[in-house]
Coordinates of C-alpha atoms and ligand atoms in Angstrom, one line a residue:
V19 CA 62.6 59.7 120.8
S20 CA 65.1 62.2 119.7
A21 CA 63.8 64.0 116.6
R22 CA 67.0 65.8 115.9
A23 CA 70.5 64.6 115.5
R24 CA 73.0 66.0 118.0
V25 CA 73.5 69.7 117.5
A26 CA 77.2 70.7 117.1
L27 CA 78.0 73.0 120.0
P28 CA 80.8 75.6 120.3
E29 CA 84.3 74.3 121.1
G30 CA 83.1 70.8 120.5
K31 CA 81.3 70.7 123.8
R32 CA 79.2 67.6 124.5
F33 CA 76.0 69.4 125.8
A34 CA 74.7 72.8 126.8
F35 CA 73.4 73.8 130.2
T36 CA 72.0 77.0 131.7
I37 CA 69.5 78.3 134.2
L38 CA 66.6 80.7 133.6
D39 CA 66.0 82.2 137.0
D40 CA 62.5 83.6 137.5
T41 CA 62.8 86.3 140.1
D42 CA 59.8 85.4 142.3
D43 CA 60.9 85.5 146.0
S44 CA 64.5 86.6 145.0
T45 CA 66.1 89.1 147.3
L46 CA 69.7 90.4 147.4
E47 CA 70.2 88.3 150.6
N48 CA 68.8 85.0 149.3
V49 CA 70.3 84.9 145.8
R50 CA 73.7 86.5 146.2
P51 CA 75.3 83.3 147.6
V52 CA 73.8 81.4 144.6
Y53 CA 75.2 83.8 142.1
D54 CA 78.6 83.9 143.8
A55 CA 78.8 80.2 143.3
L56 CA 77.6 80.3 139.7
R57 CA 80.1 83.0 138.9
E58 CA 83.0 81.1 140.5
L59 CA 82.1 78.0 138.6
G60 CA 81.7 79.8 135.2
L61 CA 78.0 79.0 134.9
R62 CA 76.8 82.1 133.0
T63 CA 73.0 82.0 133.4
T64 CA 70.0 84.2 132.7
K65 CA 68.4 86.3 135.5
T66 CA 65.0 87.7 135.1
V67 CA 64.1 90.9 136.9
W68 CA 61.2 93.1 137.9
P69 CA 62.3 96.6 137.1
V70 CA 59.7 98.6 139.0
A71 CA 58.1 98.4 142.5
C72 CA 54.5 97.2 143.1
P73 CA 53.0 99.9 145.3
E74 CA 49.6 98.3 145.3
G75 CA 51.1 95.3 147.2
S76 CA 51.2 91.6 146.3
R77 CA 49.7 88.7 148.3
L78 CA 52.0 86.0 146.8
F79 CA 55.1 87.8 145.6
F80 CA 55.6 90.6 148.1
A81 CA 58.8 89.1 149.5
A82 CA 60.8 89.8 146.3
D83 CA 63.2 92.7 145.6
T84 CA 62.6 94.8 142.5
L85 CA 65.3 97.0 140.9
E86 CA 63.9 99.9 142.8
R87 CA 66.0 98.7 145.8
A88 CA 69.3 100.3 145.2
E89 CA 71.5 97.6 146.7
Y90 CA 69.8 94.9 144.6
L91 CA 70.1 97.0 141.5
A92 CA 73.8 97.4 142.1
F93 CA 74.1 93.6 142.5
V94 CA 72.2 93.0 139.2
H95 CA 74.6 95.5 137.5
E96 CA 77.6 93.5 138.8
L97 CA 76.1 90.3 137.3
V98 CA 75.2 91.8 133.9
D99 CA 77.9 94.5 133.3
D100 CA 80.9 92.3 133.8
G101 CA 79.8 88.9 135.2
G102 CA 78.7 87.5 131.8
F103 CA 75.1 86.9 133.0
E104 CA 72.1 87.7 130.9
L105 CA 69.4 90.1 132.0
A106 CA 65.8 89.1 131.2
F107 CA 62.3 90.4 131.7
H108 CA 59.6 88.9 133.9
G109 CA 57.1 91.6 133.4
A110 CA 57.3 95.1 134.9
T111 CA 56.6 93.9 138.4
M112 CA 55.1 91.1 140.5
E113 CA 51.4 92.0 139.7
S114 CA 49.6 93.0 136.6
S115 CA 50.8 96.0 134.8
P116 CA 48.8 98.1 132.3
R117 CA 50.8 99.2 129.2
E118 CA 52.1 102.4 130.8
R119 CA 53.9 100.5 133.6
T120 CA 55.3 98.0 131.1
E121 CA 56.6 100.9 129.0
Q122 CA 58.1 102.5 132.2
A123 CA 59.8 99.3 133.1
L124 CA 61.4 98.9 129.6
D125 CA 62.5 102.5 129.6
F126 CA 64.0 102.0 133.0
L127 CA 66.1 99.1 131.8
R128 CA 67.2 101.0 128.7
R129 CA 68.3 103.9 130.8
E130 CA 69.9 101.8 133.5
F131 CA 71.7 99.1 131.5
G132 CA 71.9 100.7 128.0
F133 CA 69.7 98.1 126.4
V134 CA 66.4 96.3 126.6
P135 CA 66.7 92.5 127.4
R136 CA 66.0 90.0 124.6
L137 CA 64.2 87.3 126.6
H138 CA 60.9 87.4 128.3
A139 CA 59.1 84.9 130.6
N140 CA 55.5 85.4 131.5
H141 CA 54.9 85.6 135.3
G142 CA 52.2 84.0 137.4
F143 CA 48.8 85.5 136.9
N144 CA 49.8 88.8 135.5
R145 CA 47.1 90.0 133.1
E146 CA 49.7 91.4 130.7
N147 CA 51.1 87.9 130.0
L148 CA 51.0 87.1 126.3
Y149 CA 49.2 84.0 124.9
W150 CA 48.8 82.6 128.4
G151 CA 46.3 80.4 130.2
P152 CA 44.4 78.3 127.6
D153 CA 45.8 80.6 124.9
R154 CA 49.2 78.8 125.4
F155 CA 47.7 76.2 123.2
R156 CA 47.4 77.3 119.6
T157 CA 45.7 74.3 118.2
P158 CA 42.1 75.5 118.2
P159 CA 40.3 72.3 119.5
L160 CA 42.9 71.8 122.2
R161 CA 42.6 75.5 123.3
W162 CA 38.9 75.1 123.4
L163 CA 39.1 72.0 125.5
L164 CA 41.7 73.5 127.9
A165 CA 39.6 76.7 128.3
R166 CA 36.6 74.5 129.4
S167 CA 38.6 72.1 131.6
G168 CA 40.0 74.9 133.8
L169 CA 43.3 73.0 133.8
Q170 CA 45.2 76.2 132.8
G171 CA 43.2 78.3 135.2
R172 CA 40.4 80.7 134.5
S173 CA 42.3 84.0 134.6
R174 CA 42.3 86.3 131.6
F175 CA 45.5 87.3 130.0
E176 CA 45.5 90.2 127.6
G177 CA 49.1 91.2 126.7
D178 CA 48.5 90.0 123.1
R179 CA 45.1 91.7 122.8
R180 CA 45.1 95.0 121.1
G181 CA 42.6 97.4 122.7
S182 CA 43.2 95.9 126.2
P183 CA 44.8 98.3 128.8
Y184 CA 47.3 95.4 129.3
F185 CA 48.3 95.2 125.7
W186 CA 52.1 95.3 125.0
G187 CA 52.4 92.8 122.1
D188 CA 53.9 95.4 119.8
L189 CA 56.6 96.1 122.4
C190 CA 57.3 92.5 122.9
Q191 CA 57.6 91.9 119.2
R192 CA 60.0 94.9 118.8
H193 CA 62.3 94.1 121.7
F194 CA 62.2 90.4 122.6
D195 CA 63.8 87.6 120.5
Y196 CA 62.7 84.8 122.8
V197 CA 59.6 84.1 125.0
R198 CA 59.3 81.0 127.1
N199 CA 56.2 78.8 126.8
F200 CA 56.1 75.1 127.7
T201 CA 58.2 73.5 130.4
F202 CA 59.0 69.8 130.8
A203 CA 60.3 67.4 133.4
T204 CA 63.2 66.2 131.3
L205 CA 66.7 67.9 131.4
D206 CA 67.0 67.2 127.7
V207 CA 64.7 70.0 126.4
L208 CA 65.4 69.2 122.8
S209 CA 63.9 65.7 123.2
A210 CA 60.6 67.4 124.3
N211 CA 60.8 70.2 121.9
P212 CA 63.1 69.3 119.0
H213 CA 62.3 72.4 116.9
M214 CA 63.0 75.1 119.4
P215 CA 63.2 78.1 119.1
Y216 CA 60.1 78.1 116.9
R217 CA 57.7 80.6 115.5
L218 CA 53.9 80.3 115.1
A219 CA 51.7 82.1 112.6
S220 CA 49.0 82.4 115.2
T221 CA 51.2 84.3 117.7
P222 CA 52.6 87.2 115.8
W223 CA 53.7 89.2 118.8
V224 CA 56.2 86.6 119.8
Q225 CA 59.2 86.3 117.6
N226 CA 60.4 82.9 118.9
W227 CA 59.1 80.6 121.5
F228 CA 61.3 78.2 123.5
S229 CA 60.8 75.5 126.2
T230 CA 62.6 74.7 129.4
T231 CA 63.0 72.1 132.1
D232 CA 60.8 72.8 135.0
A233 CA 62.3 72.8 138.5
P234 CA 60.4 75.5 140.5
D235 CA 62.6 75.4 143.7
A236 CA 65.7 74.0 145.2
A237 CA 64.1 70.7 146.1
A238 CA 62.8 70.2 142.5
F239 CA 66.3 71.2 141.2
K240 CA 67.9 68.5 143.3
R241 CA 65.4 65.9 142.1
R242 CA 65.9 66.8 138.4
V243 CA 69.6 67.6 138.1
T244 CA 70.9 64.2 139.1
P245 CA 74.2 62.6 137.9
A246 CA 72.1 60.0 135.9
A247 CA 70.1 62.8 134.2
L248 CA 73.3 64.7 133.4
D249 CA 74.8 61.5 132.0
A250 CA 71.8 61.1 129.7
L251 CA 71.9 64.7 128.7
E252 CA 75.6 64.4 127.8
E253 CA 75.2 61.2 125.9
R254 CA 72.5 62.7 123.7
G255 CA 74.3 65.9 123.2
G256 CA 71.3 67.7 124.6
V257 CA 70.5 71.2 125.5
C258 CA 69.2 72.1 129.0
I259 CA 67.7 75.3 130.1
V260 CA 66.3 74.9 133.6
S261 CA 63.5 77.2 134.7
T262 CA 63.8 77.7 138.4
H263 CA 63.5 80.3 141.2
L264 CA 66.9 80.7 142.7
G265 CA 65.2 82.7 145.5
K266 CA 63.3 79.5 146.6
G267 CA 65.5 77.5 149.0
F268 CA 68.9 77.5 147.2
A269 CA 70.5 79.5 150.0
R270 CA 69.7 79.9 153.7
D271 CA 71.0 82.5 156.1
G272 CA 73.4 83.8 153.5
R273 CA 74.9 80.3 152.7
L274 CA 74.4 78.2 149.6
D275 CA 72.8 74.8 150.2
P276 CA 75.8 72.4 150.2
E277 CA 74.0 69.8 148.0
I278 CA 73.2 72.5 145.5
R279 CA 76.9 73.6 145.5
E280 CA 77.9 70.0 144.8
I281 CA 75.4 69.7 141.9
L282 CA 76.7 72.9 140.4
R283 CA 80.3 71.7 140.7
R284 CA 79.3 68.4 139.0
I285 CA 77.9 70.3 136.1
A286 CA 80.9 72.6 135.7
R287 CA 83.3 69.6 135.8
R288 CA 81.7 68.1 132.7
D289 CA 82.5 68.8 129.0
V290 CA 79.7 71.4 128.9
W291 CA 78.9 74.6 127.0
L292 CA 77.9 77.1 129.7
A293 CA 76.1 80.1 128.2
P294 CA 73.1 82.2 129.0
A295 CA 69.7 81.1 127.5
S296 CA 69.7 83.6 124.6
E297 CA 73.1 82.6 123.5
I298 CA 72.1 79.0 123.4
L299 CA 68.9 79.8 121.5
D300 CA 70.9 81.9 119.0
H301 CA 73.1 78.9 118.5
L302 CA 70.1 76.7 117.8
R303 CA 68.7 79.2 115.4
E304 CA 72.0 79.4 113.5
A305 CA 71.9 75.6 113.4
G306 CA 68.7 75.7 111.5
A307 CA 65.9 76.0 114.1
A308 CA 63.5 79.0 114.4
R309 CA 61.3 77.8 111.7
Q310 CA 57.6 78.2 111.6
L311 CA 56.2 75.0 113.2
S312 CA 53.8 72.9 111.1
G313 CA 50.3 72.2 112.6
G314 CA 51.3 68.6 113.2
A315 CA 54.5 69.4 115.0
L316 CA 52.7 72.0 117.1
L317 CA 50.0 69.5 118.1
R318 CA 52.6 66.9 119.1
L319 CA 54.4 69.5 121.2
E320 CA 51.2 70.6 122.9
L321 CA 50.1 67.0 123.6
R322 CA 53.6 66.2 125.0
Y323 CA 53.3 69.2 127.4
L324 CA 49.8 68.2 128.4
A325 CA 50.8 64.6 129.1
S326 CA 53.8 65.8 131.2
E327 CA 51.5 68.2 133.2
L328 CA 49.0 65.4 133.8
R329 CA 51.8 63.1 134.9
A330 CA 53.2 65.7 137.3
R331 CA 49.7 66.3 138.7
A332 CA 49.2 62.6 139.2
A333 CA 52.5 62.3 141.1
D334 CA 51.7 65.2 143.5
Ligands
ZN413 ZN1 57.3 84.4 138.2

């Protein structure tokens, strides 16, 4: 059920498409071929980064580059300074950061790029994530149930809790226009979340939330971004922001996966508006979104997310 009429898009384009690239596992070597192709095809997307290194080490995320690697920093500069790509935040680094390290990371970006990014995506189990774990759910009984079920994990997240060493809610509110929350299987994100970007009275440190399509790696991207799904997206005049990790299997040995290249070509050939995530969200805001969500609309969104998570788990 589409709860919103087709949104008029710039230049009369039929639908909008972009990628929000979480930087887990990304290195200069494994993402450069992907970004070369995106650039060549005019797909201006959003790249998250980890500004500072993680000297304490990381069991799951050690393989990724941070901006402390000079060659990788130069590459991100190329994308952002004149490539039309958006720079976004994925936390200070791959593991939990107390407030001081988050501040350092934001200062680093301001010095290095001349601005602080506008979009943030919580990462993994970082304790400074805001409104994460069961706290993603803002309808109290649902949050209570989720906390008891363990479905959202049992880690504690404290980025939104004043007094915690991990608190940075005030910085998030000051700098970031958009923070990602729920992700869905459908390419047509507006069908899952017709009111995005949206605000919530119960999450004052986040200015606007948004949703994305979930495709965590190259295999999932291939399964989701099919010609049929693109046809449906185009027919509905939809908006698609795919959350993925371009460092996970999109390129091997310095070469872009040929199937991925074909999918990207197919997208670019369509009558599509290609813009980074924040530009698309700005457009939706100008078109009337970014309202405070009612309790009923919030509950429907949370239940839709829960249902899609349970379906995904059942399919695994
Ligand atoms: Zn991540």
